[in-house]
Short mmCIF file of C-alpha atoms and ligand atoms in Angstrom, two decimals:
data_model
loop_
_atom_site.label_atom_id
_atom_site.label_comp_id
_atom_site.label_asym_id
_atom_site.label_seq_id
_atom_site.Cartn_x
_atom_site.Cartn_y
_atom_site.Cartn_z
CA UNK A 1457 -9.76 14.17 33.92
CA UNK A 1458 -9.04 17.93 34.17
CA UNK A 1459 -5.48 17.18 33.16
CA UNK A 1460 -6.75 15.23 30.17
CA UNK A 1461 -9.01 18.06 29.00
CA UNK A 1462 -6.18 20.56 29.32
CA UNK A 1463 -4.07 18.30 27.15
CA UNK A 1464 -6.93 17.96 24.65
CA UNK A 1465 -7.42 21.71 24.50
CA UNK A 1466 -3.89 22.07 23.16
CA UNK A 1467 -4.65 19.89 20.17
CA UNK A 1468 -5.49 21.58 16.91
CA UNK A 1469 -9.20 21.44 16.05
CA UNK A 1470 -10.36 19.36 13.10
CA UNK A 1471 -13.93 19.92 11.91
CA UNK A 1472 -15.29 17.07 9.79
CA UNK A 1473 -18.00 17.81 7.22
CA UNK A 1474 -20.19 14.85 6.38
CA UNK A 1475 -22.96 14.60 3.84
CA UNK A 1476 -24.01 12.92 0.63
CA UNK A 1477 -22.71 14.08 -2.75
CA UNK A 1478 -24.72 17.16 -3.74
CA UNK A 1479 -25.45 18.18 -0.14
CA UNK A 1480 -23.47 21.41 -0.56
CA UNK A 1481 -20.55 20.30 1.62
CA UNK A 1482 -17.95 21.84 -0.68
CA UNK A 1483 -19.72 25.21 -0.87
CA UNK A 1484 -20.19 25.32 2.89
CA UNK A 1485 -16.58 24.26 3.51
CA UNK A 1486 -15.33 27.18 1.40
CA UNK A 1487 -17.54 29.66 3.24
CA UNK A 1488 -16.33 28.31 6.58
CA UNK A 1489 -12.73 28.54 5.43
CA UNK A 1490 -13.20 32.25 4.80
CA UNK A 1491 -15.10 32.91 7.98
CA UNK A 1492 -13.00 30.87 10.39
CA UNK A 1493 -9.63 31.49 8.76
CA UNK A 1494 -8.68 27.82 8.66
CA UNK A 1495 -8.17 25.78 5.49
CA UNK A 1496 -10.94 23.61 4.07
CA UNK A 1497 -9.29 20.46 2.81
CA UNK A 1498 -11.32 18.71 0.13
CA UNK A 1499 -10.08 15.23 -0.74
CA UNK A 1500 -12.20 15.33 -3.92
CA UNK A 1501 -10.38 18.53 -5.03
CA UNK A 1502 -7.02 16.99 -4.11
CA UNK A 1503 -7.75 13.93 -6.23
CA UNK A 1504 -9.10 15.98 -9.16
CA UNK A 1505 -5.91 18.07 -9.04
CA UNK A 1506 -3.82 14.87 -9.09
CA UNK A 1507 -5.77 13.63 -12.13
CA UNK A 1508 -5.34 16.98 -13.91
CA UNK A 1509 -1.58 16.94 -13.21
CA UNK A 1510 -1.30 13.37 -14.42
CA UNK A 1511 0.64 12.38 -11.28
CA UNK A 1512 0.99 8.74 -10.28
CA UNK A 1513 -1.80 9.15 -7.71
CA UNK A 1514 -3.95 10.78 -10.40
CA UNK A 1515 -3.46 7.91 -12.82
CA UNK A 1516 -4.31 5.40 -10.12
CA UNK A 1517 -7.56 7.07 -9.02
CA UNK A 1518 -9.01 8.38 -12.29
CA UNK A 1519 -11.04 5.30 -13.22
CA UNK A 1520 -12.35 4.81 -9.69
CA UNK A 1521 -13.57 8.41 -9.57
CA UNK A 1522 -15.19 8.24 -13.01
CA UNK A 1523 -17.12 5.16 -11.84
CA UNK A 1524 -18.41 6.90 -8.70
CA UNK A 1525 -16.55 4.42 -6.46
CA UNK A 1526 -14.25 5.19 -3.53
CA UNK A 1527 -10.48 5.34 -3.71
CA UNK A 1528 -8.99 2.80 -1.29
CA UNK A 1529 -8.49 3.75 2.33
CA UNK A 1530 -4.72 3.35 2.33
CA UNK A 1531 -4.15 5.68 -0.61
CA UNK A 1532 -6.46 8.24 1.00
CA UNK A 1533 -4.72 8.00 4.37
CA UNK A 1534 -1.38 8.69 2.72
CA UNK A 1535 -2.68 11.68 0.78
CA UNK A 1536 -4.44 13.17 3.83
CA UNK A 1537 -1.47 12.63 6.17
CA UNK A 1538 0.78 14.41 3.68
CA UNK A 1539 -1.66 17.31 3.32
CA UNK A 1540 -2.08 17.77 7.08
CA UNK A 1541 1.65 18.18 7.56
CA UNK A 1542 1.58 21.47 5.64
CA UNK A 1543 1.98 24.57 7.83
CA UNK A 1544 -1.36 26.17 6.90
CA UNK A 1545 -3.13 23.66 9.18
CA UNK A 1546 -1.46 25.20 12.26
CA UNK A 1547 -4.64 26.72 13.75
CA UNK A 1548 -6.89 23.85 12.78
CA UNK A 1549 -8.64 22.74 9.60
CA UNK A 1550 -11.86 21.49 8.05
CA UNK A 1551 -12.12 18.18 6.25
CA UNK A 1552 -14.55 18.07 3.32
CA UNK A 1553 -15.06 14.54 1.99
CA UNK A 1554 -12.84 12.68 4.43
CA UNK A 1555 -13.41 10.32 6.16
CA UNK A 1556 -15.86 8.42 3.96
CA UNK A 1557 -15.65 4.92 5.46
CA UNK A 1558 -15.36 3.59 9.01
CA UNK A 1559 -11.83 2.47 8.15
CA UNK A 1560 -10.96 6.03 7.14
CA UNK A 1561 -12.45 7.37 10.39
CA UNK A 1562 -10.06 5.11 12.29
CA UNK A 1563 -7.16 6.05 10.01
CA UNK A 1564 -7.98 9.69 10.68
CA UNK A 1565 -7.67 9.19 14.45
CA UNK A 1566 -4.17 7.82 13.93
CA UNK A 1567 -3.19 10.61 11.52
CA UNK A 1568 -4.53 13.30 13.87
CA UNK A 1569 -2.59 11.77 16.74
CA UNK A 1570 0.60 12.21 14.72
CA UNK A 1571 -0.09 15.87 13.92
CA UNK A 1572 -1.42 16.83 17.40
CA UNK A 1573 -5.00 17.44 16.31
CA UNK A 1574 -8.40 16.01 17.20
CA UNK A 1575 -11.90 15.93 15.74
CA UNK A 1576 -13.93 18.53 17.64
CA UNK A 1577 -17.19 18.19 15.68
CA UNK A 1578 -18.61 16.28 12.74
CA UNK A 1579 -21.23 18.36 10.91
CA UNK A 1580 -23.61 16.28 8.82
CA UNK A 1581 -25.38 18.22 6.05
CA UNK A 1582 -28.52 16.39 5.03
CA UNK A 1583 -30.92 16.79 2.09
CA UNK A 1584 -33.56 14.66 0.36
CA UNK A 1585 -32.32 12.47 -2.48
CA UNK A 1586 -34.27 14.37 -5.17
CA UNK A 1587 -32.47 17.57 -4.16
CA UNK A 1588 -29.06 15.88 -4.31
CA UNK A 1589 -29.68 14.48 -7.78
CA UNK A 1590 -30.94 17.80 -9.11
CA UNK A 1591 -27.95 19.71 -7.75
CA UNK A 1592 -25.39 17.25 -9.07
CA UNK A 1593 -26.97 17.13 -12.49
CA UNK A 1594 -26.46 20.90 -12.68
CA UNK A 1595 -22.69 20.82 -11.92
CA UNK A 1596 -21.43 19.35 -15.19
CA UNK A 1597 -18.59 17.35 -13.62
CA UNK A 1598 -17.53 14.20 -15.45
CA UNK A 1599 -18.61 12.03 -12.50
CA UNK A 1600 -22.00 13.74 -12.41
CA UNK A 1601 -23.71 11.79 -15.18
CA UNK A 1602 -27.05 10.24 -14.20
CA UNK A 1603 -25.79 6.66 -13.74
CA UNK A 1604 -22.71 7.73 -11.82
CA UNK A 1605 -24.77 10.05 -9.61
CA UNK A 1606 -26.92 7.10 -8.56
CA UNK A 1607 -23.82 5.03 -7.89
CA UNK A 1608 -22.23 7.75 -5.77
CA UNK A 1609 -25.40 8.04 -3.70
CA UNK A 1610 -25.49 4.23 -3.24
CA UNK A 1611 -21.85 4.21 -2.15
CA UNK A 1612 -22.60 7.05 0.27
CA UNK A 1613 -25.51 5.19 1.87
CA UNK A 1614 -23.56 1.96 2.20
CA UNK A 1615 -20.12 3.15 3.24
CA UNK A 1616 -20.31 6.74 4.49
CA UNK A 1617 -23.65 6.99 6.27
CA UNK A 1618 -22.47 4.65 9.07
CA UNK A 1619 -20.06 7.42 10.07
CA UNK A 1620 -23.02 9.37 11.46
CA UNK A 1621 -23.45 6.65 14.09
CA UNK A 1622 -19.70 6.59 14.69
CA UNK A 1623 -19.50 10.31 15.47
CA UNK A 1624 -22.82 10.28 17.32
CA UNK A 1625 -21.48 7.68 19.73
CA UNK A 1626 -18.48 9.90 20.32
CA UNK A 1627 -20.86 12.79 21.11
CA UNK A 1628 -19.46 14.81 18.21
CA UNK A 1629 -22.31 14.76 15.65
CA UNK A 1630 -24.20 17.92 14.65
CA UNK A 1631 -26.92 17.57 12.01
CA UNK A 1632 -27.83 20.43 9.70
CA UNK A 1633 -30.65 20.80 7.15
CA UNK A 1634 -28.96 21.22 3.77
CA UNK A 1635 -32.22 21.78 1.88
CA UNK A 1636 -32.18 25.55 2.39
CA UNK A 1637 -30.51 28.55 0.72
CA UNK A 1638 -26.71 28.55 1.04
CA UNK A 1639 -26.61 31.37 3.62
CA UNK A 1640 -29.21 29.72 5.83
CA UNK A 1641 -27.23 26.46 5.84
CA UNK A 1642 -24.08 28.40 6.73
CA UNK A 1643 -25.84 30.09 9.67
CA UNK A 1644 -27.09 26.72 10.92
CA UNK A 1645 -23.57 25.29 10.73
CA UNK A 1646 -22.10 28.24 12.62
CA UNK A 1647 -24.81 27.90 15.26
CA UNK A 1648 -24.02 24.21 15.60
CA UNK A 1649 -20.31 24.95 15.90
CA UNK A 1650 -20.83 27.59 18.53
CA UNK A 1651 -23.29 25.40 20.46
CA UNK A 1652 -20.55 22.76 20.47
CA UNK A 1653 -18.11 25.36 21.79
CA UNK A 1654 -15.95 25.11 18.67
CA UNK A 1655 -16.33 28.76 17.63
CA UNK A 1656 -17.29 31.84 19.66
CA UNK A 1657 -21.03 32.56 19.96
CA UNK A 1658 -21.43 35.56 17.66
CA UNK A 1659 -20.50 35.78 14.01
CA UNK A 1660 -18.91 39.16 14.71
CA UNK A 1661 -16.41 37.63 17.07
CA UNK A 1662 -15.68 34.88 14.59
CA UNK A 1663 -14.77 37.52 12.02
CA UNK A 1664 -12.46 39.31 14.44
CA UNK A 1665 -10.57 36.18 15.40
CA UNK A 1666 -9.51 34.38 12.26
CA UNK A 1667 -7.74 31.15 13.03
CA UNK A 1668 -8.83 31.11 16.66
CA UNK A 1669 -11.52 28.46 16.52
P1 AMP B 3119 -16.07 14.66 -3.91
O1 AMP B 3119 -15.59 15.86 -4.65
O2 AMP B 3119 -15.82 14.75 -2.43
O3 AMP B 3119 -17.47 14.29 -4.21
O4 AMP B 3119 -15.14 13.44 -4.39
C1 AMP B 3119 -15.12 13.05 -5.74
C2 AMP B 3119 -14.62 11.62 -5.84
O5 AMP B 3119 -13.30 11.53 -5.30
C3 AMP B 3119 -15.43 10.59 -5.04
O6 AMP B 3119 -16.56 10.15 -5.76
C4 AMP B 3119 -14.40 9.49 -4.86
O7 AMP B 3119 -14.22 8.73 -6.04
C5 AMP B 3119 -13.12 10.27 -4.63
N1 AMP B 3119 -12.93 10.57 -3.19
C6 AMP B 3119 -12.93 11.80 -2.59
N2 AMP B 3119 -12.73 11.69 -1.27
C7 AMP B 3119 -12.59 10.36 -1.02
C8 AMP B 3119 -12.38 9.60 0.16
N3 AMP B 3119 -12.28 10.17 1.37
N4 AMP B 3119 -12.29 8.25 0.03
C9 AMP B 3119 -12.37 7.67 -1.17
N5 AMP B 3119 -12.60 8.30 -2.30
C10 AMP B 3119 -12.71 9.65 -2.25
#
């Protein structure tokens, strides 16, 4: 057992951010990236970049994204595996928007095994539905029209919410109230991460040790 935990300690930490669309996951991921000195990897941003470039992946996912549906698990696994092989993930990384289905959570375990990493915590940012809708309506993204917003929330409830149970059973789930000002949410996340032993207890020490989560 001690041997196993020593082995686990050598693996690079992966922090998973969970939460419905509009929960502020992306904003919080960027703040954490700065504070912890590890990259925040947003699959939504990766896919939007692919669409903007007009790459083959972009052409394949554009319609699915516009409809508020999920890109299939296999395509996502490929994109994420490729991204995690880049050297900037050397001290660990945050995942914003992946996994989003139970299948993706299992794919992630396999991918992390290949790159010597492991999920250390899954932070779920929660907020009431009215708050989510209001925030998304204010973003002006092409998949943020009223109908599509509703669809994305439905897809979240059906396919992504079960991941809370998945990570809870693994003892890795931390829940955070996303219906607060941005800074207050960030503090709650950092507290959850330090309570889980993922980052040092004080913010000051976190600042002094970028990349040492
Ligand atoms: P996001 O910016 O995370 O809200 O993602 C925007 C859109 O990209 C989603 O509505 C999906 O269509 C697609 N997408 C992002 N991440 C994933 C994922 N892990 N699995 C499937 N589709 C995804």
